[in-house]
């Protein structure tokens, strides 16, 4: 009797393959694509019709790692499991994936091709990154709390003594200058310890009705007045239909200010800063509670050099800075504030192509 492909649940094998959550394809011995499931179409952005019968070399010219794995599988007849790499789409967008390839062996023991499973790791990577950021914040929080405690009191003493000294040496301009330097530097350290306090403190934020656009406008207004430079171009694309949200106005001001200040510092003399707002109805698995909510997104993009891979890894960690005068607390603090709003921040940057910070704030 002819064996049919119906499974117990009444589904055909074809239906099952297309229902798989992971990308799956089958190639023959000549590397030509035979099967290409729905998840694979979604991940690659290419439809089955366009790949059927074509070779992997032709379909995935950007994806050497994938091609090499298929080659090795066919030549050595072995399985390669969970090879982690980036899948590169036609528009150069990279998707972190895990690839498993195994030989397709016929009942006669002949290798007839290879099965390739491509698993999209975007969500897992994002969750891992967030967990690692939170962990780093916690460790540095404990450290910082200790340091702040030890430094704050002596700073007050040094400043007080320097101010007394200043009164004593009124007539000596040189001594006055040195003493002023002491005072200025002590004040700088005080500001630093204040920021650290804020980072480590678990203060309850005051939530109120906020209009995101008006907060952004205030930040832009402040910075425009400060830089007094028409070679820096701000452009705004706001979605006027966005509702007000419940948030801490002062804290959000601080976040947008930190991020816009970084862009300005990166641009220096001239460049563009684009600020956009919109709805996001995508699925954003951040945690069990916040999955698939609706968000307001604020995107802040600049035309700077982008963020190096080295900095990118620790971007939200306290004291991560590439600037000689930098403290490296701005983004750590911003990360904490957005976490406290049950939102999240994403960064996209390619070195040399500017940076875009995307701040997601949940809607009720
Ligand atoms: N828009 C940007 N373009 C390039 N690099 C950036 C940008 N924003 C942040 N960075 C990098 O992230 C680092 C950390 O930023 P931040 O936490 O604000 O600390 P700081 O500004 O004191 O260095 C910066 O030193 C810089 O290297
Ligand atoms: Mg900064």
Short mmCIF file of C-alpha atoms and ligand atoms in Angstrom, two decimals:
data_model
loop_
_atom_site.label_atom_id
_atom_site.label_comp_id
_atom_site.label_asym_id
_atom_site.label_seq_id
_atom_site.Cartn_x
_atom_site.Cartn_y
_atom_site.Cartn_z
CA UNK A 1 0.00 0.00 0.00
CA UNK A 2 1.22 3.47 -0.80
CA UNK A 3 2.33 5.32 2.31
CA UNK A 4 0.63 8.65 2.58
CA UNK A 5 2.05 11.74 4.22
CA UNK A 6 -0.83 12.39 6.57
CA UNK A 7 0.19 12.58 10.20
CA UNK A 8 -2.03 11.56 13.08
CA UNK A 9 -3.41 15.08 13.46
CA UNK A 10 -4.61 15.01 9.88
CA UNK A 11 -1.95 17.45 8.70
CA UNK A 12 0.11 16.79 5.65
CA UNK A 13 3.88 16.84 5.93
CA UNK A 14 3.88 19.94 3.77
CA UNK A 15 1.55 21.76 6.15
CA UNK A 16 3.73 20.80 9.09
CA UNK A 17 6.89 22.05 7.41
CA UNK A 18 5.23 25.36 6.64
CA UNK A 19 3.92 25.68 10.19
CA UNK A 20 7.38 25.25 11.73
CA UNK A 21 8.44 28.35 13.66
CA UNK A 22 12.01 28.08 12.36
CA UNK A 23 13.24 28.63 8.86
CA UNK A 24 13.75 25.37 7.03
CA UNK A 25 14.99 24.51 3.58
CA UNK A 26 16.18 21.45 1.73
CA UNK A 27 18.81 21.49 -1.02
CA UNK A 28 19.80 18.66 -3.33
CA UNK A 29 23.32 17.43 -4.08
CA UNK A 30 23.76 20.25 -6.61
CA UNK A 31 22.93 22.84 -3.93
CA UNK A 32 19.57 23.59 -5.57
CA UNK A 33 16.68 24.55 -3.32
CA UNK A 34 13.81 22.09 -3.15
CA UNK A 35 11.92 23.07 0.01
CA UNK A 36 11.70 26.56 1.51
CA UNK A 37 9.15 26.99 4.30
CA UNK A 38 7.12 30.02 5.34
CA UNK A 39 9.38 30.94 8.27
CA UNK A 40 12.34 30.85 5.89
CA UNK A 41 10.48 33.17 3.51
CA UNK A 42 9.79 35.59 6.37
CA UNK A 43 13.33 35.52 7.73
CA UNK A 44 15.01 35.97 4.34
CA UNK A 45 12.37 38.22 2.82
CA UNK A 46 12.47 36.03 -0.32
CA UNK A 47 9.51 34.02 -1.56
CA UNK A 48 9.67 30.32 -2.42
CA UNK A 49 8.77 31.01 -6.05
CA UNK A 50 11.93 32.99 -6.50
CA UNK A 51 14.27 30.38 -5.05
CA UNK A 52 12.82 27.09 -6.23
CA UNK A 53 15.38 25.20 -8.27
CA UNK A 54 18.03 27.86 -7.83
CA UNK A 55 21.32 27.17 -6.09
CA UNK A 56 22.17 28.50 -2.65
CA UNK A 57 25.11 30.35 -4.25
CA UNK A 58 22.70 32.30 -6.38
CA UNK A 59 20.09 32.91 -3.68
CA UNK A 60 22.38 33.75 -0.75
CA UNK A 61 25.49 35.40 -2.24
CA UNK A 62 25.91 37.51 0.93
CA UNK A 63 25.77 34.57 3.30
CA UNK A 64 29.10 32.80 3.06
CA UNK A 65 28.76 31.12 6.44
CA UNK A 66 25.52 29.48 5.43
CA UNK A 67 26.97 28.31 2.11
CA UNK A 68 30.11 26.94 3.75
CA UNK A 69 28.03 24.93 6.23
CA UNK A 70 25.95 23.39 3.44
CA UNK A 71 29.10 22.56 1.49
CA UNK A 72 30.70 20.92 4.52
CA UNK A 73 27.56 18.95 5.30
CA UNK A 74 27.33 17.58 1.79
CA UNK A 75 31.02 16.76 1.50
CA UNK A 76 31.52 15.26 4.95
CA UNK A 77 28.00 13.91 5.43
CA UNK A 78 27.90 15.20 8.98
CA UNK A 79 25.54 17.38 10.96
CA UNK A 80 26.57 20.83 12.14
CA UNK A 81 24.45 22.05 15.04
CA UNK A 82 23.63 25.51 16.27
CA UNK A 83 26.21 27.50 14.37
CA UNK A 84 25.65 31.11 15.44
CA UNK A 85 26.14 33.82 12.88
CA UNK A 86 24.33 36.70 11.22
CA UNK A 87 21.96 36.17 8.31
CA UNK A 88 22.49 39.06 5.93
CA UNK A 89 19.41 40.22 4.05
CA UNK A 90 19.46 41.81 0.61
CA UNK A 91 19.18 45.28 2.17
CA UNK A 92 22.28 44.43 4.31
CA UNK A 93 20.19 44.17 7.48
CA UNK A 94 21.71 41.57 9.79
CA UNK A 95 19.64 39.05 11.74
CA UNK A 96 21.34 36.96 14.43
CA UNK A 97 20.61 33.31 13.64
CA UNK A 98 21.54 29.80 14.63
CA UNK A 99 22.02 27.41 11.71
CA UNK A 100 21.83 23.63 11.82
CA UNK A 101 22.59 21.60 8.73
CA UNK A 102 22.33 17.87 8.35
CA UNK A 103 22.66 15.48 5.44
CA UNK A 104 19.48 14.09 3.92
CA UNK A 105 20.12 10.38 3.58
CA UNK A 106 17.91 8.12 1.47
CA UNK A 107 16.70 4.72 2.59
CA UNK A 108 19.56 3.24 0.55
CA UNK A 109 22.07 5.19 2.61
CA UNK A 110 22.88 7.69 -0.13
CA UNK A 111 23.25 11.38 0.69
CA UNK A 112 20.70 13.14 -1.47
CA UNK A 113 21.00 16.63 -0.12
CA UNK A 114 20.95 18.64 3.04
CA UNK A 115 18.33 19.97 5.45
CA UNK A 116 19.02 23.44 6.76
CA UNK A 117 17.29 24.90 9.81
CA UNK A 118 17.72 28.63 10.41
CA UNK A 119 16.52 29.89 13.78
CA UNK A 120 15.98 33.63 14.27
CA UNK A 121 17.75 34.65 17.51
CA UNK A 122 16.74 38.33 17.52
CA UNK A 123 14.39 38.00 20.50
CA UNK A 124 16.74 35.83 22.53
CA UNK A 125 19.67 38.19 21.87
CA UNK A 126 17.61 41.20 22.93
CA UNK A 127 16.52 39.54 26.13
CA UNK A 128 20.09 38.45 26.85
CA UNK A 129 21.38 41.97 26.25
CA UNK A 130 18.77 43.46 28.55
CA UNK A 131 19.49 40.92 31.30
CA UNK A 132 23.20 41.62 31.01
CA UNK A 133 22.60 45.39 31.17
CA UNK A 134 20.49 44.98 34.28
CA UNK A 135 23.12 42.78 35.90
CA UNK A 136 25.91 45.24 35.16
CA UNK A 137 23.79 48.06 36.57
CA UNK A 138 23.25 46.11 39.74
CA UNK A 139 26.92 45.34 40.29
CA UNK A 140 28.05 48.87 39.55
CA UNK A 141 25.17 50.18 41.64
CA UNK A 142 26.48 48.44 44.72
CA UNK A 143 30.01 49.66 44.02
CA UNK A 144 28.88 53.18 43.31
CA UNK A 145 26.78 53.42 46.46
CA UNK A 146 29.88 52.57 48.51
CA UNK A 147 32.09 55.07 46.71
CA UNK A 148 29.53 57.86 46.86
CA UNK A 149 29.18 57.39 50.59
CA UNK A 150 32.94 57.68 51.12
CA UNK A 151 33.44 60.66 48.82
CA UNK A 152 30.52 62.97 49.55
CA UNK A 153 31.48 64.07 53.05
CA UNK A 154 35.16 64.86 52.45
CA UNK A 155 34.16 66.81 49.33
CA UNK A 156 32.01 69.10 51.45
CA UNK A 157 34.98 69.65 53.77
CA UNK A 158 37.40 70.42 50.94
CA UNK A 159 35.03 72.90 49.34
CA UNK A 160 34.34 74.65 52.65
CA UNK A 161 38.06 74.96 53.41
CA UNK A 162 38.83 76.26 49.91
CA UNK A 163 36.13 78.90 50.22
CA UNK A 164 37.62 80.07 53.53
CA UNK A 165 41.05 80.16 51.95
CA UNK A 166 39.70 82.27 49.10
CA UNK A 167 38.64 84.93 51.55
CA UNK A 168 42.09 84.95 53.16
CA UNK A 169 44.00 85.40 49.90
CA UNK A 170 41.90 88.11 48.31
CA UNK A 171 44.91 90.07 47.10
CA UNK A 172 46.93 87.31 45.53
CA UNK A 173 45.54 86.72 42.03
CA UNK A 174 47.61 83.60 41.40
CA UNK A 175 46.59 81.90 44.66
CA UNK A 176 43.04 82.93 44.01
CA UNK A 177 43.10 81.20 40.65
CA UNK A 178 44.45 77.93 42.12
CA UNK A 179 41.85 77.99 44.87
CA UNK A 180 39.08 78.57 42.35
CA UNK A 181 40.30 75.53 40.43
CA UNK A 182 40.01 73.47 43.61
CA UNK A 183 36.45 74.68 44.11
CA UNK A 184 35.45 74.05 40.48
CA UNK A 185 36.87 70.57 40.46
CA UNK A 186 35.24 69.71 43.77
CA UNK A 187 31.95 70.88 42.30
CA UNK A 188 32.49 68.65 39.28
CA UNK A 189 33.05 65.70 41.59
CA UNK A 190 29.91 66.63 43.53
CA UNK A 191 27.88 66.57 40.34
CA UNK A 192 29.33 63.18 39.58
CA UNK A 193 28.42 61.80 42.98
CA UNK A 194 24.94 63.28 42.60
CA UNK A 195 24.47 61.42 39.32
CA UNK A 196 25.76 58.27 40.95
CA UNK A 197 23.32 58.71 43.82
CA UNK A 198 20.52 58.97 41.32
CA UNK A 199 21.65 55.84 39.60
CA UNK A 200 21.74 53.80 42.78
CA UNK A 201 18.79 55.24 44.61
CA UNK A 202 15.44 53.56 44.21
CA UNK A 203 13.36 56.65 44.35
CA UNK A 204 9.70 56.55 43.49
CA UNK A 205 9.07 58.55 40.32
CA UNK A 206 6.21 61.02 40.19
CA UNK A 207 4.01 60.03 37.25
CA UNK A 208 1.79 62.58 35.55
CA UNK A 209 0.12 63.17 32.18
CA UNK A 210 2.90 64.02 29.76
CA UNK A 211 2.96 65.21 26.23
CA UNK A 212 6.06 63.65 24.69
CA UNK A 213 6.27 66.29 21.98
CA UNK A 214 6.31 69.16 24.41
CA UNK A 215 9.11 67.52 26.42
CA UNK A 216 11.12 66.98 23.24
CA UNK A 217 10.50 70.58 22.18
CA UNK A 218 11.76 71.84 25.53
CA UNK A 219 14.99 69.85 25.18
CA UNK A 220 15.51 71.05 21.62
CA UNK A 221 14.79 74.64 22.62
CA UNK A 222 17.31 74.46 25.45
CA UNK A 223 20.03 72.93 23.31
CA UNK A 224 19.43 75.24 20.35
CA UNK A 225 19.86 78.25 22.59
CA UNK A 226 23.00 76.76 24.09
CA UNK A 227 24.81 75.81 20.89
CA UNK A 228 23.98 78.97 18.96
CA UNK A 229 25.06 77.33 15.74
CA UNK A 230 23.05 77.10 12.55
CA UNK A 231 25.20 74.33 11.10
CA UNK A 232 23.43 71.85 13.36
CA UNK A 233 20.08 71.04 11.81
CA UNK A 234 17.27 69.63 13.95
CA UNK A 235 14.35 68.08 12.13
CA UNK A 236 11.17 66.87 13.75
CA UNK A 237 8.65 64.37 12.44
CA UNK A 238 6.02 63.99 15.10
CA UNK A 239 2.94 61.83 14.86
CA UNK A 240 0.24 64.28 15.98
CA UNK A 241 -2.16 61.48 16.86
CA UNK A 242 -0.04 60.22 19.76
CA UNK A 243 -1.88 60.44 23.08
CA UNK A 244 -0.43 61.83 26.29
CA UNK A 245 1.16 59.21 28.48
CA UNK A 246 1.58 58.70 32.20
CA UNK A 247 5.23 59.27 32.92
CA UNK A 248 7.71 61.26 34.96
CA UNK A 249 8.17 64.47 33.00
CA UNK A 250 11.47 65.45 34.62
CA UNK A 251 12.95 62.01 34.13
CA UNK A 252 11.94 61.81 30.47
CA UNK A 253 13.35 65.28 29.93
CA UNK A 254 16.60 63.97 31.37
CA UNK A 255 16.60 60.93 29.05
CA UNK A 256 15.93 62.91 25.86
CA UNK A 257 18.40 65.54 26.98
CA UNK A 258 21.15 62.98 27.61
CA UNK A 259 20.64 61.36 24.23
CA UNK A 260 20.39 64.61 22.28
CA UNK A 261 23.45 65.99 24.11
CA UNK A 262 25.39 62.90 23.09
CA UNK A 263 24.37 63.44 19.48
CA UNK A 264 25.47 67.07 19.65
CA UNK A 265 28.79 66.10 21.23
CA UNK A 266 29.26 63.51 18.50
CA UNK A 267 28.43 65.95 15.70
CA UNK A 268 30.64 68.75 16.98
CA UNK A 269 30.50 71.61 14.49
CA UNK A 270 27.86 70.44 12.07
CA UNK A 271 25.40 67.70 11.22
CA UNK A 272 21.80 66.59 11.40
CA UNK A 273 19.64 65.39 14.23
CA UNK A 274 16.31 63.84 13.28
CA UNK A 275 13.70 63.33 15.96
CA UNK A 276 10.70 61.19 15.15
CA UNK A 277 7.76 59.90 17.12
CA UNK A 278 5.32 57.17 16.20
CA UNK A 279 3.20 54.28 17.38
CA UNK A 280 4.60 50.82 17.50
CA UNK A 281 2.22 47.95 17.45
CA UNK A 282 4.89 45.34 16.89
CA UNK A 283 5.39 42.46 19.22
CA UNK A 284 8.08 43.44 21.71
CA UNK A 285 8.95 40.62 24.01
CA UNK A 286 10.68 42.37 26.88
CA UNK A 287 9.18 40.44 29.71
CA UNK A 288 6.06 38.41 30.37
CA UNK A 289 4.12 41.50 31.46
CA UNK A 290 5.05 43.82 28.67
CA UNK A 291 4.85 41.46 25.71
CA UNK A 292 2.74 42.58 22.73
CA UNK A 293 1.76 45.91 24.23
CA UNK A 294 1.46 49.08 22.25
CA UNK A 295 4.23 51.58 22.54
CA UNK A 296 5.06 55.14 21.71
CA UNK A 297 8.46 55.29 20.06
CA UNK A 298 10.78 58.27 20.10
CA UNK A 299 13.64 57.95 17.63
CA UNK A 300 16.65 60.21 17.88
CA UNK A 301 19.02 59.87 14.98
CA UNK A 302 22.21 61.74 14.20
CA UNK A 303 24.54 61.90 11.25
CA UNK A 304 27.66 61.27 13.32
CA UNK A 305 30.25 58.52 13.05
CA UNK A 306 28.12 55.93 14.81
CA UNK A 307 29.07 53.85 17.82
CA UNK A 308 32.02 51.51 17.80
CA UNK A 309 31.46 47.83 18.55
CA UNK A 310 33.68 48.19 21.63
CA UNK A 311 31.50 50.95 23.17
CA UNK A 312 28.28 49.38 21.88
CA UNK A 313 28.76 46.32 24.11
CA UNK A 314 28.80 48.41 27.31
CA UNK A 315 26.81 51.42 26.16
CA UNK A 316 24.40 51.41 29.10
CA UNK A 317 26.94 50.40 31.72
CA UNK A 318 27.97 53.12 34.16
CA UNK A 319 31.34 54.75 33.36
CA UNK A 320 31.36 53.57 29.76
CA UNK A 321 32.67 56.58 27.88
CA UNK A 322 34.87 57.35 24.89
CA UNK A 323 35.23 61.03 25.76
CA UNK A 324 38.26 62.47 27.56
CA UNK A 325 35.97 64.58 29.76
CA UNK A 326 33.14 62.05 29.77
CA UNK A 327 31.70 60.44 32.86
CA UNK A 328 29.71 57.70 31.15
CA UNK A 329 26.60 57.99 33.30
CA UNK A 330 24.16 59.62 30.87
CA UNK A 331 23.01 56.48 29.11
CA UNK A 332 23.17 54.30 32.24
CA UNK A 333 20.82 56.73 33.94
CA UNK A 334 18.57 56.90 30.87
CA UNK A 335 18.39 53.12 30.73
CA UNK A 336 17.34 53.01 34.39
CA UNK A 337 14.67 55.69 33.93
CA UNK A 338 13.14 53.97 30.91
CA UNK A 339 13.17 50.63 32.76
CA UNK A 340 11.25 52.37 35.55
CA UNK A 341 8.64 53.33 32.95
CA UNK A 342 8.40 49.68 31.81
CA UNK A 343 9.82 50.72 28.50
CA UNK A 344 13.06 49.94 26.76
CA UNK A 345 15.75 51.53 24.63
CA UNK A 346 17.17 50.11 21.45
CA UNK A 347 20.19 51.38 19.59
CA UNK A 348 21.02 50.90 15.98
CA UNK A 349 24.32 52.04 14.68
CA UNK A 350 26.78 51.12 12.05
CA UNK A 351 30.17 52.65 12.43
CA UNK A 352 30.38 55.54 10.03
CA UNK A 353 26.63 55.74 9.51
CA UNK A 354 25.40 57.62 12.56
CA UNK A 355 23.42 56.32 15.48
CA UNK A 356 19.73 56.02 16.20
CA UNK A 357 18.36 55.66 19.72
CA UNK A 358 14.80 54.31 19.93
CA UNK A 359 12.96 54.83 23.17
CA UNK A 360 9.84 52.70 23.64
CA UNK A 361 7.28 53.83 26.20
CA UNK A 362 4.26 51.62 26.87
CA UNK A 363 0.70 52.79 26.36
CA UNK A 364 -1.85 51.62 28.90
N1 LIG B 1 24.99 59.57 19.25
C1 LIG B 1 26.13 58.94 19.53
N2 LIG B 1 27.07 58.75 18.58
C2 LIG B 1 28.23 58.12 18.86
N3 LIG B 1 28.56 57.64 20.08
C3 LIG B 1 27.68 57.79 21.07
C4 LIG B 1 26.42 58.45 20.87
N4 LIG B 1 25.75 58.44 22.04
C5 LIG B 1 26.54 57.82 22.93
N5 LIG B 1 27.70 57.43 22.37
C6 LIG B 1 28.81 56.72 23.03
O1 LIG B 1 28.36 56.25 24.28
C7 LIG B 1 29.22 56.69 25.31
C8 LIG B 1 28.45 56.81 26.61
O2 LIG B 1 27.54 57.90 26.60
P1 LIG B 1 27.07 58.52 27.97
O3 LIG B 1 26.56 57.42 28.85
O4 LIG B 1 26.13 59.63 27.69
O5 LIG B 1 28.41 59.06 28.64
P2 LIG B 1 29.33 60.29 28.21
O6 LIG B 1 28.53 61.18 27.31
O7 LIG B 1 29.68 60.95 29.52
O8 LIG B 1 30.53 59.70 27.55
C9 LIG B 1 29.82 57.96 24.78
O9 LIG B 1 31.06 58.27 25.39
C10 LIG B 1 29.98 57.65 23.30
O10 LIG B 1 31.14 56.90 23.07
MG1 LIG B 2 26.52 61.73 27.60
#
